[in-house]
XYZ file of C-alpha atoms in Angstrom:
783
model
C 23.700 39.877 -10.239
C 25.177 38.396 -13.631
C 25.965 35.149 -11.934
C 22.165 34.585 -10.173
C 20.580 35.662 -12.803
C 22.508 32.769 -15.188
C 22.019 30.492 -12.404
C 18.046 31.272 -12.525
C 18.512 31.007 -16.473
C 19.720 27.618 -15.900
C 17.017 26.439 -13.092
C 14.465 27.633 -14.965
C 15.434 25.651 -18.473
C 16.259 22.615 -15.896
C 12.721 23.067 -14.324
C 10.297 23.342 -17.388
C 12.346 21.370 -20.594
C 9.669 18.408 -19.124
C 6.701 20.557 -18.820
C 3.021 19.317 -20.109
C 1.132 20.740 -22.535
C -2.194 21.701 -20.814
C -3.311 21.487 -24.741
C -3.128 17.458 -23.717
C -6.632 17.794 -22.274
C -8.705 18.616 -24.766
C -9.658 15.656 -25.674
C -8.255 13.586 -22.810
C -10.604 11.260 -20.784
C -9.372 9.522 -17.555
C -9.444 6.065 -17.714
C -12.834 5.070 -16.453
C -14.912 1.507 -15.823
C -16.293 -0.917 -18.203
C -19.379 -1.306 -16.974
C -21.657 -4.974 -17.789
C -25.372 -4.724 -17.605
C -28.144 -8.051 -17.979
C -30.343 -8.522 -20.484
C -32.753 -5.956 -18.792
C -30.448 -3.791 -17.512
C -29.674 -4.157 -14.358
C -25.964 -3.639 -13.488
C -24.261 -7.245 -13.011
C -19.956 -6.286 -12.894
C -17.334 -3.963 -13.457
C -13.873 -3.522 -15.468
C -11.015 -1.452 -14.331
C -7.880 -0.952 -12.330
C -9.324 2.500 -11.761
C -12.814 2.340 -10.304
C -14.539 5.134 -12.091
C -17.507 5.972 -13.697
C -17.142 9.168 -16.197
C -19.869 11.626 -15.374
C -20.640 14.166 -18.182
C -21.231 17.641 -16.768
C -24.367 17.978 -17.191
C -25.104 14.648 -15.911
C -24.189 16.070 -11.999
C -26.159 17.618 -9.858
C -25.714 21.300 -9.038
C -25.943 19.892 -5.540
C -22.880 18.405 -6.012
C -20.464 19.957 -7.371
C -21.576 22.845 -5.404
C -20.780 21.267 -2.593
C -16.831 20.506 -3.964
C -17.043 24.300 -4.891
C -17.456 25.334 -0.605
C -15.355 23.064 0.371
C -11.956 22.802 -2.160
C -12.540 26.747 -4.078
C -15.655 28.236 -4.528
C -14.474 31.175 -6.448
C -13.659 28.656 -9.028
C -15.728 30.748 -11.563
C -13.856 33.973 -9.906
C -10.160 33.775 -11.153
C -8.116 32.880 -13.532
C -6.420 28.950 -12.660
C -4.577 30.343 -9.618
C -6.482 32.136 -5.887
C -3.423 34.864 -5.732
C -4.760 35.261 -1.620
C -4.896 31.995 -1.033
C -1.189 30.342 -2.795
C -0.421 33.591 -0.617
C -0.993 32.330 2.243
C -0.013 28.734 1.313
C 3.264 30.423 0.645
C 4.331 32.061 4.070
C 3.133 29.039 5.791
C 5.216 26.789 3.326
C 8.273 28.509 4.270
C 7.677 27.077 7.722
C 6.671 23.403 6.671
C 9.801 23.074 4.990
C 12.067 24.787 8.023
C 10.008 21.693 10.135
C 10.697 18.891 7.196
C 6.596 18.771 7.607
C 4.640 18.992 3.399
C 4.101 21.539 1.892
C 0.628 23.683 2.184
C -2.543 22.956 -0.001
C -3.465 25.901 -1.396
C -4.222 24.859 -4.909
C -7.306 25.906 -7.047
C -9.523 23.276 -8.546
C -8.046 24.484 -11.736
C -4.536 23.261 -10.325
C -5.620 20.142 -8.609
C -6.342 19.618 -12.465
C -2.799 19.747 -13.997
C -1.529 17.884 -10.221
C -3.340 15.574 -10.530
C -3.528 14.291 -14.660
C -0.297 15.909 -15.878
C 2.197 16.117 -13.030
C 3.071 14.107 -10.399
C 2.549 14.402 -6.501
C 5.792 15.363 -5.475
C 6.284 18.136 -2.640
C 8.272 20.416 -4.285
C 8.461 24.649 -4.824
C 9.140 23.428 -8.320
C 6.573 21.155 -8.816
C 4.128 23.811 -7.251
C 5.262 26.586 -8.800
C 4.301 23.905 -12.298
C 0.580 23.830 -11.005
C 0.496 27.358 -10.903
C 1.934 27.417 -14.896
C -0.503 24.914 -15.961
C -3.634 26.035 -14.259
C -3.614 29.434 -15.897
C -2.600 28.002 -19.499
C -5.891 25.237 -18.446
C -8.122 28.458 -18.113
C -6.826 29.564 -21.449
C -7.470 25.922 -23.043
C -10.476 24.760 -21.944
C -14.017 26.063 -20.029
C -14.827 26.240 -16.559
C -16.944 23.807 -17.261
C -14.661 21.149 -19.123
C -11.765 21.865 -15.553
C -14.494 20.779 -13.215
C -15.582 17.815 -14.448
C -12.620 16.786 -15.139
C -11.739 17.314 -11.825
C -15.211 15.782 -10.518
C -13.718 12.438 -12.156
C -10.240 12.662 -11.274
C -10.707 13.393 -7.853
C -9.284 10.165 -5.261
C -12.176 9.633 -2.716
C -11.074 7.452 -1.056
C -12.986 3.462 -0.907
C -11.830 2.251 -4.009
C -12.905 5.416 -5.572
C -11.936 7.970 -8.219
C -14.663 10.309 -8.941
C -17.878 11.196 -7.793
C -19.853 8.637 -9.533
C -18.108 5.193 -8.646
C -17.758 7.018 -5.326
C -21.412 7.819 -5.102
C -21.765 3.689 -5.919
C -19.508 2.600 -3.851
C -20.639 4.594 -0.526
C -24.262 4.482 -0.432
C -24.878 2.491 -3.423
C -26.420 5.143 -5.398
C -26.135 7.454 -8.570
C -24.813 10.254 -8.014
C -28.046 11.563 -8.930
C -29.175 10.346 -6.411
C -27.303 11.278 -3.035
C -29.038 13.768 -0.937
C -27.105 17.345 0.898
C -25.453 15.720 3.248
C -24.708 12.870 1.214
C -23.144 15.305 -1.668
C -21.340 17.080 1.078
C -19.350 13.784 3.126
C -18.212 13.350 -0.516
C -16.688 16.797 -0.571
C -15.120 16.122 2.660
C -13.169 13.585 1.685
C -10.172 15.041 -1.389
C -8.449 16.543 1.605
C -7.613 12.821 3.458
C -10.477 10.037 2.669
C -8.467 7.694 5.422
C -8.829 10.378 7.730
C -12.585 10.534 7.136
C -13.342 7.154 7.010
C -17.124 6.388 6.715
C -16.952 3.548 9.895
C -13.464 4.296 11.388
C -13.741 7.808 11.665
C -17.562 8.744 11.673
C -17.525 11.503 14.518
C -14.551 12.951 12.270
C -16.149 12.678 8.952
C -19.163 14.069 10.215
C -17.925 17.347 12.157
C -16.163 18.096 8.542
C -19.332 16.883 6.883
C -21.466 19.243 8.732
C -18.451 22.292 8.081
C -19.403 21.475 3.718
C -23.260 21.560 4.668
C -22.502 25.194 7.286
C -20.103 26.469 4.197
C -22.903 26.402 1.214
C -25.452 27.955 3.878
C -22.751 31.027 3.965
C -22.049 30.763 0.300
C -26.276 30.928 -0.378
C -26.208 27.797 -2.580
C -28.605 25.906 -0.111
C -31.016 27.439 2.392
C -30.291 27.822 6.301
C -33.699 25.112 7.165
C -31.951 22.573 4.028
C -28.365 23.267 5.482
C -29.153 22.084 9.698
C -31.714 19.632 8.470
C -28.935 17.640 6.175
C -26.723 17.918 9.194
C -28.928 15.487 11.296
C -28.897 13.181 8.692
C -27.123 10.036 9.883
C -24.136 8.919 8.154
C -24.375 5.897 6.444
C -23.085 3.364 3.989
C -22.508 0.269 2.623
C -20.721 -1.731 4.371
C -17.414 -1.945 1.454
C -17.107 -1.342 -1.534
C -19.665 -2.666 -4.066
C -18.867 -2.910 -7.656
C -23.062 -3.739 -8.495
C -25.636 -4.621 -6.337
C -26.156 -7.691 -8.030
C -24.327 -10.119 -6.348
C -25.222 -13.685 -8.125
C -23.856 -13.702 -11.341
C -19.776 -13.881 -10.456
C -18.743 -16.562 -12.356
C -21.028 -14.968 -14.899
C -19.242 -12.062 -14.970
C -15.453 -13.676 -14.855
C -16.110 -15.215 -18.237
C -17.550 -11.884 -19.279
C -13.945 -10.314 -18.396
C -12.188 -13.247 -19.620
C -14.143 -13.407 -23.408
C -13.702 -9.471 -23.658
C -9.541 -9.738 -23.220
C -9.074 -12.089 -26.105
C -11.295 -9.749 -28.478
C -9.933 -7.862 -31.170
C -12.437 -4.762 -30.400
C -11.547 -4.880 -26.848
C -8.557 -6.199 -24.846
C -6.388 -5.596 -21.591
C -6.655 -1.882 -21.987
C -9.412 -0.680 -23.582
C -11.123 -3.478 -21.417
C -10.338 -2.055 -17.665
C -9.679 1.961 -18.470
C -12.719 2.720 -21.988
C -15.535 3.381 -20.354
C -17.222 1.208 -22.225
C -21.199 0.279 -22.239
C -21.662 -4.296 -22.691
C -24.617 -5.881 -22.756
C -24.589 -8.893 -21.607
C -27.040 -12.530 -21.956
C -28.296 -12.759 -18.398
C -31.123 -13.584 -17.118
C -31.117 -12.053 -13.759
C -33.733 -13.948 -12.439
C -32.862 -16.955 -13.741
C -29.812 -16.844 -12.719
C -30.636 -16.253 -9.183
C -32.505 -18.791 -9.440
C -29.683 -21.084 -11.004
C -26.711 -20.359 -7.954
C -29.568 -21.502 -5.575
C -30.602 -24.123 -6.753
C -27.365 -25.657 -7.753
C -26.431 -24.834 -4.462
C -29.116 -26.455 -2.956
C -28.709 -30.322 -5.154
C -25.009 -29.485 -3.925
C -25.795 -29.420 -0.683
C -28.254 -31.659 -0.549
C -25.885 -34.656 -2.077
C -23.291 -33.414 1.234
C -26.082 -34.137 3.663
C -26.632 -37.556 2.255
C -23.057 -38.376 2.397
C -22.727 -37.934 6.658
C -21.879 -34.314 8.610
C -17.347 -34.282 8.354
C -17.437 -32.502 11.508
C -16.844 -29.187 12.332
C -14.192 -26.756 11.164
C -12.685 -25.718 13.611
C -12.565 -26.222 17.808
C -11.262 -23.897 20.899
C -10.547 -25.079 24.608
C -12.621 -21.657 25.709
C -14.897 -18.754 24.838
C -12.430 -16.134 25.995
C -11.374 -14.444 22.101
C -13.398 -17.997 19.633
C -14.843 -14.901 17.832
C -11.643 -14.226 16.285
C -10.968 -18.076 15.918
C -14.023 -18.202 13.456
C -13.152 -15.275 11.549
C -10.471 -16.419 9.786
C -12.775 -19.370 8.439
C -14.217 -18.154 5.457
C -17.472 -17.989 4.509
C -19.149 -18.838 1.399
C -20.706 -15.252 0.440
C -23.281 -16.292 -1.374
C -25.138 -17.858 1.299
C -25.467 -14.059 3.243
C -27.769 -15.718 6.095
C -25.251 -19.375 7.626
C -23.161 -16.979 10.259
C -19.673 -19.081 12.133
C -20.301 -20.501 15.404
C -19.115 -22.302 18.737
C -20.978 -24.876 20.003
C -22.185 -23.972 23.548
C -22.878 -27.108 25.261
C -23.655 -31.074 23.975
C -25.867 -32.317 26.563
C -28.496 -35.396 25.699
C -30.262 -34.972 22.820
C -29.770 -30.764 23.130
C -26.874 -28.744 21.494
C -26.055 -24.885 22.130
C -24.589 -22.064 19.472
C -24.082 -18.923 19.591
C -22.913 -16.789 16.462
C -20.086 -14.466 15.972
C -23.531 -12.035 17.234
C -23.927 -13.036 20.131
C -27.323 -14.737 19.448
C -28.128 -17.722 21.246
C -29.923 -20.425 20.266
C -30.403 -24.541 20.129
C -29.625 -27.095 16.997
C -32.550 -28.131 15.161
C -33.255 -31.918 16.291
C -32.420 -33.112 12.882
C -29.114 -31.857 12.459
C -28.308 -33.014 16.289
C -29.277 -36.482 14.868
C -27.047 -36.149 12.104
C -24.154 -34.859 13.180
C -23.984 -37.783 15.817
C -24.599 -40.123 13.319
C -21.437 -38.202 11.293
C -18.225 -36.894 13.141
C -20.061 -35.720 16.139
C -20.567 -32.499 18.197
C -18.745 -31.134 21.062
C -18.878 -27.909 22.900
C -16.373 -25.981 21.538
C -15.968 -26.928 18.446
C -16.581 -24.168 15.626
C -19.361 -24.473 13.309
C -21.461 -22.882 10.353
C -25.494 -22.068 11.694
C -28.194 -20.392 9.882
C -31.554 -19.108 11.305
C -34.650 -22.748 11.201
C -36.971 -20.742 9.184
C -39.289 -23.730 10.704
C -38.902 -22.717 14.250
C -36.849 -21.763 16.587
C -33.101 -22.123 17.295
C -30.469 -22.663 14.393
C -29.662 -25.609 11.612
C -26.558 -26.584 10.814
C -24.868 -26.145 8.399
C -21.680 -28.194 6.240
C -20.427 -26.434 3.477
C -20.144 -29.543 0.380
C -16.979 -30.442 -0.790
C -18.854 -31.460 -4.254
C -18.999 -29.291 -6.794
C -20.656 -28.750 -10.029
C -22.150 -26.259 -13.090
C -25.238 -25.519 -13.959
C -25.846 -23.676 -17.703
C -29.030 -22.581 -19.184
C -29.364 -20.867 -22.979
C -30.647 -19.962 -25.289
C -31.472 -21.899 -28.476
C -32.587 -20.016 -30.224
C -29.448 -16.863 -29.964
C -27.049 -19.139 -28.292
C -26.985 -16.655 -25.842
C -26.124 -17.601 -21.693
C -28.621 -16.655 -19.698
C -27.462 -18.340 -17.017
C -23.833 -19.866 -15.418
C -23.025 -20.498 -12.664
C -19.597 -22.315 -12.282
C -19.072 -23.622 -9.072
C -20.822 -24.405 -5.294
C -19.358 -20.516 -4.142
C -17.140 -18.462 -6.124
C -15.831 -16.172 -3.580
C -14.835 -19.805 -2.335
C -13.734 -21.421 -5.736
C -13.109 -18.858 -8.511
C -13.118 -22.294 -11.022
C -15.426 -22.037 -13.448
C -16.649 -25.831 -13.794
C -18.918 -24.805 -16.612
C -16.405 -23.550 -19.071
C -12.643 -25.248 -17.822
C -13.895 -28.703 -16.472
C -13.626 -31.260 -19.547
C -15.679 -33.893 -17.974
C -17.138 -37.602 -19.442
C -20.515 -36.428 -20.709
C -21.903 -40.437 -20.317
C -24.742 -41.172 -21.214
C -25.801 -37.059 -21.951
C -23.800 -37.829 -25.243
C -25.981 -40.126 -26.500
C -28.469 -38.105 -28.458
C -26.453 -37.764 -30.468
C -25.460 -41.189 -31.508
C -29.261 -41.909 -31.513
C -29.216 -38.200 -34.763
C -26.249 -39.207 -36.102
C -27.975 -42.685 -36.924
C -31.886 -40.794 -37.524
C -29.557 -38.678 -40.402
C -28.116 -41.985 -41.685
C -30.943 -43.710 -42.703
C -32.759 -45.019 -39.540
C -36.588 -44.197 -38.342
C -37.950 -44.319 -35.321
C -39.528 -47.388 -36.255
C -35.854 -49.240 -37.181
C -35.229 -51.640 -34.239
C -31.611 -52.564 -32.255
C -31.018 -55.314 -30.532
C -30.172 -54.873 -26.496
C -28.583 -57.383 -25.670
C -24.674 -58.434 -25.305
C -22.022 -57.236 -27.833
C -18.621 -58.425 -27.687
C -16.042 -56.214 -29.644
C -11.990 -57.060 -30.135
C -9.701 -54.562 -28.663
C -6.781 -52.629 -28.992
C -4.505 -55.724 -28.892
C -6.670 -58.750 -29.103
C -8.583 -58.002 -25.935
C -12.536 -58.661 -25.495
C -14.318 -55.194 -24.723
C -18.018 -55.743 -23.888
C -20.187 -53.059 -22.253
C -22.999 -54.163 -20.475
C -26.015 -51.224 -19.449
C -26.480 -50.089 -15.964
C -28.657 -52.896 -13.986
C -26.727 -55.886 -16.253
C -30.195 -56.560 -17.741
C -30.830 -57.027 -21.918
C -34.265 -56.113 -22.864
C -34.511 -57.702 -26.119
C -35.232 -55.882 -29.938
C -36.181 -52.142 -28.738
C -37.526 -49.441 -31.495
C -34.857 -46.190 -31.693
C -36.546 -44.334 -28.814
C -36.122 -46.704 -25.649
C -32.208 -46.767 -26.494
C -32.342 -43.035 -25.263
C -35.253 -43.000 -22.469
C -33.783 -46.067 -21.064
C -30.522 -44.950 -21.381
C -29.471 -48.548 -23.253
C -25.472 -49.214 -23.705
C -25.000 -51.931 -25.773
C -27.779 -50.731 -27.599
C -26.107 -47.216 -28.438
C -22.403 -49.353 -28.896
C -24.889 -51.769 -31.829
C -26.005 -48.685 -32.974
C -22.636 -47.252 -32.742
C -21.130 -49.356 -35.013
C -23.280 -50.010 -37.288
C -23.118 -46.180 -38.590
C -19.666 -45.698 -37.653
C -17.713 -43.753 -35.573
C -17.551 -41.418 -38.040
C -20.888 -40.274 -38.927
C -20.984 -39.779 -34.843
C -17.560 -37.918 -34.779
C -18.759 -35.293 -37.599
C -22.259 -34.835 -36.186
C -20.380 -34.171 -32.628
C -18.061 -31.768 -34.322
C -20.704 -30.072 -35.554
C -22.680 -28.919 -33.281
C -19.771 -27.989 -30.575
C -19.230 -30.749 -28.244
C -15.828 -31.177 -28.468
C -13.302 -30.414 -30.931
C -11.320 -33.634 -31.568
C -12.258 -37.461 -31.157
C -10.693 -40.945 -30.960
C -12.616 -42.884 -33.429
C -13.651 -45.731 -31.128
C -16.795 -47.112 -30.120
C -16.620 -46.469 -26.166
C -17.432 -42.593 -27.378
C -20.410 -43.115 -28.728
C -20.963 -43.905 -24.688
C -20.143 -40.276 -23.514
C -16.128 -41.726 -22.799
C -15.012 -38.699 -24.376
C -13.951 -35.180 -22.526
C -16.425 -31.617 -22.657
C -18.019 -29.308 -20.865
C -21.146 -27.806 -19.425
C -20.909 -24.950 -21.763
C -20.332 -26.669 -24.638
C -23.483 -29.165 -24.200
C -25.935 -26.425 -23.471
C -24.927 -25.250 -27.122
C -24.946 -29.084 -29.111
C -28.226 -29.142 -27.299
C -29.638 -26.319 -28.466
C -29.761 -27.937 -31.755
C -32.527 -30.290 -31.101
C -34.644 -27.714 -29.945
C -34.295 -24.698 -32.235
C -34.545 -27.107 -35.703
C -31.077 -28.832 -36.342
C -29.201 -24.707 -36.011
C -25.959 -24.257 -35.034
C -25.541 -21.432 -32.280
C -22.759 -20.343 -30.601
C -23.080 -19.841 -27.416
C -22.259 -16.491 -26.202
C -22.088 -14.181 -22.396
C -21.753 -10.431 -24.576
C -24.545 -8.879 -26.666
C -23.319 -5.499 -27.700
C -20.567 -3.061 -26.714
C -20.502 0.216 -26.972
C -17.643 3.330 -26.954
C -18.598 5.789 -24.638
C -19.924 7.807 -27.422
C -23.139 5.306 -28.333
C -21.165 3.565 -31.197
C -21.740 -0.234 -31.581
C -18.285 -1.286 -31.352
C -19.190 -5.406 -31.103
C -22.538 -6.796 -31.530
C -22.252 -11.249 -31.536
C -25.795 -10.944 -33.947
C -23.449 -10.695 -37.020
C -26.794 -10.818 -39.430
C -27.606 -8.204 -42.459
C -31.084 -6.390 -42.046
C -31.688 -5.002 -45.497
C -33.740 -1.954 -45.514
C -33.978 -2.269 -41.194
C -33.293 1.600 -40.626
C -36.042 2.396 -43.272
C -39.124 3.934 -41.795
C -42.874 2.411 -42.241
C -43.710 2.049 -46.608
C -46.489 -0.760 -46.129
C -44.147 -2.663 -47.863
C -43.710 -6.483 -46.629
C -41.691 -6.496 -43.441
C -38.108 -6.707 -44.294
C -37.407 -10.523 -43.560
C -33.824 -11.292 -41.316
C -32.109 -14.676 -41.914
C -32.486 -16.917 -39.037
C -29.320 -17.466 -36.712
C -27.223 -20.429 -37.303
C -26.066 -22.954 -39.597
C -28.155 -25.659 -40.205
C -26.245 -29.098 -39.377
C -29.549 -31.583 -39.369
C -32.026 -31.996 -40.952
C -34.986 -29.920 -38.192
C -37.267 -34.033 -38.617
C -33.643 -34.704 -36.856
C -33.866 -32.341 -34.633
C -37.407 -32.800 -33.507
C -37.567 -36.529 -33.301
C -34.282 -36.871 -30.694
C -36.470 -33.602 -29.007
C -39.075 -36.304 -28.670
C -37.302 -38.741 -27.487
C -35.764 -36.741 -24.795
C -39.396 -35.581 -23.869
C -39.278 -39.589 -23.291
C -36.556 -39.405 -21.102
C -38.632 -37.141 -18.046
C -42.250 -38.977 -19.087
C -41.527 -43.051 -18.645
C -37.880 -43.311 -18.892
C -34.382 -42.203 -17.020
C -35.544 -38.398 -15.788
C -38.838 -39.224 -15.146
C -38.526 -36.963 -11.692
C -38.689 -33.891 -13.578
C -42.517 -34.009 -14.395
C -42.409 -32.839 -11.759
C -41.903 -29.470 -13.125
C -45.294 -29.039 -15.012
C -44.504 -27.945 -18.345
C -42.947 -30.127 -21.583
C -39.741 -31.055 -20.709
C -36.837 -33.595 -21.946
C -33.477 -34.204 -21.183
C -30.947 -37.082 -20.768
C -29.180 -37.945 -17.972
C -25.603 -38.743 -17.501
C -23.501 -41.650 -15.268
C -19.508 -42.445 -16.257
C -17.356 -44.159 -14.908
C -17.388 -45.021 -11.248
C -20.264 -43.030 -10.566
C -17.778 -39.678 -11.190
C -19.509 -38.049 -12.822
C -23.485 -36.923 -12.914
C -24.937 -34.827 -15.730
C -28.120 -33.986 -16.926
C -29.110 -32.282 -20.009
C -32.517 -30.845 -19.894
C -34.800 -28.639 -23.006
C -37.788 -26.597 -23.122
C -39.456 -24.889 -26.164
C -37.361 -22.031 -24.551
C -34.226 -23.192 -22.825
C -31.322 -25.622 -22.831
C -30.058 -26.615 -19.001
C -26.999 -28.622 -18.643
C -25.780 -29.754 -14.931
C -23.035 -31.464 -14.013
C -21.813 -32.213 -10.120
C -19.068 -34.145 -9.676
C -15.610 -33.670 -7.518
C -12.787 -31.095 -8.674
C -10.241 -34.553 -8.078
C -12.769 -37.072 -10.193
C -12.771 -38.925 -7.352
C -16.582 -41.387 -7.059
C -19.121 -39.729 -5.908
C -20.221 -42.989 -4.620
C -22.724 -46.176 -5.222
C -25.309 -45.702 -7.120
C -24.823 -41.462 -7.708
C -26.655 -40.989 -10.415
C -27.707 -38.207 -12.831
C -30.943 -38.743 -11.688
C -30.217 -38.774 -7.757
C -27.298 -35.809 -8.432
C -28.465 -33.556 -11.404
C -32.705 -34.026 -12.215
C -33.783 -32.594 -8.637
C -31.251 -29.086 -9.742
C -32.967 -29.818 -13.360
C -36.438 -29.582 -11.430
C -35.593 -27.008 -8.452
C -34.542 -24.306 -11.054
C -37.112 -25.326 -14.415
C -39.868 -24.973 -11.739
C -39.596 -22.062 -10.658
C -37.532 -20.764 -14.294
C -41.062 -21.999 -15.782
C -43.714 -20.298 -12.957
C -45.263 -17.844 -14.206
C -44.780 -19.297 -18.594
C -47.666 -21.003 -20.339
C -47.424 -24.084 -20.800
C -46.041 -24.227 -24.426
C -44.938 -27.578 -26.468
C -41.751 -28.016 -28.444
C -42.344 -26.467 -31.803
C -42.596 -29.127 -34.696
C -41.443 -28.667 -38.705
C -43.909 -27.927 -41.098
C -43.363 -31.171 -43.420
C -43.190 -33.788 -40.865
C -45.392 -37.032 -41.258
C -46.977 -38.616 -37.814
C -47.410 -42.467 -37.438
C -47.769 -44.572 -34.039
C -45.140 -46.468 -33.474
C -45.278 -48.538 -30.478
C -48.434 -46.709 -28.823
C -46.431 -43.269 -29.226
C -47.098 -40.472 -31.826
C -43.858 -40.912 -34.100
C -42.599 -37.615 -36.562
C -40.678 -39.183 -39.456
C -39.250 -37.321 -42.073
C -41.772 -37.818 -45.810
C -41.742 -40.991 -47.861
C -40.048 -42.984 -44.265
C -43.550 -43.258 -42.409
C -44.522 -46.564 -41.937
C -47.427 -47.323 -43.840
C -49.366 -49.236 -40.829
C -49.147 -47.901 -37.341
C -46.034 -50.185 -36.216
C -47.321 -52.867 -32.845
C -45.465 -53.044 -28.854
C -42.123 -54.588 -29.375
C -40.555 -56.200 -26.119
C -40.068 -53.564 -23.298
C -41.503 -51.331 -25.242
C -45.209 -52.643 -24.168
C -46.967 -54.403 -22.298
C -46.265 -58.214 -23.576
C -43.035 -57.366 -21.370
C -38.961 -58.083 -22.640
C -38.437 -60.524 -25.673
C -34.905 -62.599 -25.340
C -32.706 -61.335 -27.829
C -31.600 -64.252 -29.020
C -34.648 -65.449 -30.032
C -36.458 -62.453 -31.087
C -33.528 -61.984 -33.897
C -30.878 -62.974 -34.867
C -27.523 -61.150 -36.943
C -28.665 -59.688 -39.443
C -32.274 -59.659 -38.779
C -34.929 -57.366 -40.884
C -34.842 -53.941 -38.792
C -32.171 -54.662 -37.218
C -30.903 -51.818 -39.902
C -32.777 -50.040 -41.522
C -32.896 -50.259 -45.319
C -29.906 -48.668 -47.318
C -28.318 -47.443 -44.259
C -24.143 -49.051 -44.330
C -23.246 -51.272 -42.913
C -19.316 -49.864 -41.625
C -16.505 -51.874 -40.326
C -16.150 -52.285 -36.158
C -13.966 -48.695 -35.797
C -10.943 -49.337 -33.509
C -11.503 -50.326 -30.322
C -9.720 -48.200 -26.852
C -5.894 -48.985 -26.430
C -7.276 -49.805 -22.437
C -9.628 -52.057 -21.539
C -12.343 -49.395 -20.222
C -15.576 -51.041 -17.759
C -18.311 -48.456 -19.167
C -20.669 -50.180 -17.163
C -21.867 -47.971 -15.297
C -22.675 -45.709 -18.086
C -26.433 -44.731 -17.581
């Protein structure tokens, strides 16, 4: 006996030496997803390792809680943590199970399950079961019944990537737990016994039988009427095809960029972001985001279609089993109407296809012509199709290999309203808006002209657009040229931007010096570092669409640098703000109304250029649309401006567009930086995307002009009303000059000689030519 007592004591000491403390759960919060919302409250994404949405006990519907009690522990509010009768029955079965090498019986109360799920392991041993029972009794003495049930309903694994009832309601049914029907609550309550056994799609019959059993239990316990139970049992079990974090699905690039940004924030980091249950309000406008995604995808598809049909992406010799082969090739998830299909026949001018769902029809005649002009199409080819919105049958589709980005930004706050980082996030998560560094080409020129205006130039200043040859590295000559290899002679300043004149821009950059241009580019956030060579004035440096949008914002907002950002506010689970993008102080903003003057809130951003300079550039950008390289954007029908950009060998096409309350940057190019093809300029590839997006974005907005500075003076220059700083405006209206007016271009060498009046404004420093590129760059087709 003594030996047995010693052995029992040793076993007990070993068993309980690492016993957790039930008191640890007093302040316990289960790992919970951080949820990101658009500025209008639309849920756009979640960040977590375990998909869990914490729902406080008071917010859990009684119907849902009762469903779980009926299924798992109907005497929960009566026992002290352990159901003695239930444990006795389970132990009898466990002896048999142990003898047969089978898993131990359950029999655990909800309190015991909380102890096991949070404090213990899942080991199927009698020792663990004993610990579980002891901890359950301690929990009942430490926590309220409501708190224990709250922990259980938020901790339990329910399948479909769901921890807790909050996440399960969204993942299975696409709704909050408060909106669940009786049948849906009962189905969730049937899952703790084995989510895979009651999978709503693979094992629907078993799932509905288990659900109906739970409903009957609720009726027998008097928690629902028999009439309500019978009606609920007749309800079909319909779930989402796959777990979905958010119903809104157009912002994948934006949401991923938010995640990457949050990981680097000192207020968040990996652990807090993925387990802290934070509320995150972003700058996203879901309406603009959806419009941006559609416009970019349409623009890239239009480019791709111009460059021909590349052929089928697969081929089968027999129709037997073709669907399995077709489904191996992924569709762009953003094109929800597209389907994989097989070509049944291709005879004469008709091509018939069958989709993986079994629908059959003919391809549109225009698509047949397009395909045969390319790499052809024949029976057995595997292709993508979409319903023909203009008639019967289908349209032939092709995934573009070209890519691009679109960023739409509030120029006054820096908030990113829309961001699309490529054609399809499902096919490539590389974000070309923030990660693709490319030459901006002539879309950089407004920074050059802004630097010139800051240095003393005015809209009445004249600069020669003519051949120029400079000595570069090693004594080599560098002779930049205009896109059309022509020269328009002396031009007023704005025409250099409107017509994107390279030689004029280089001559202007040489006159003011590259240091001024580099300083302004850095102050605007366009780049962190730039070589002091004149080629940079034509956009030979590298930047991103995201950075360019930030830089252009200063032209619209009166010359202030605002920081582009995606996250507006972060609050912890208690509603305490731990991060705000707006760092401005506002004294007395929390005070009640007293009849006194309202508090004055500081303007966002640092002043980096004169407000009149900013307005002058904005006016020039409007001229690009009205009579320059971006006239297609006139179709927007509202006051807009912008600047096209096309880089060497047509590698990248840009359009940086502005409206009174929105800056939009668009880039089109290949990921390997190959040429887009001859004459694929910013005007051809990027402006149509801007036009489609802005036409829709401003559709219901009143026409609004750009805001002029209050102290600007005005004078007519070349038939255009120009803004001037006080004291710099000409005393008389300046007549049209050369190509700026109806008289046509004047030969540069006859109109103005070296050092001629008007080429450099009075008082502007004449800078020595800076060093040139170390290799000869042909920038003749920057546009």
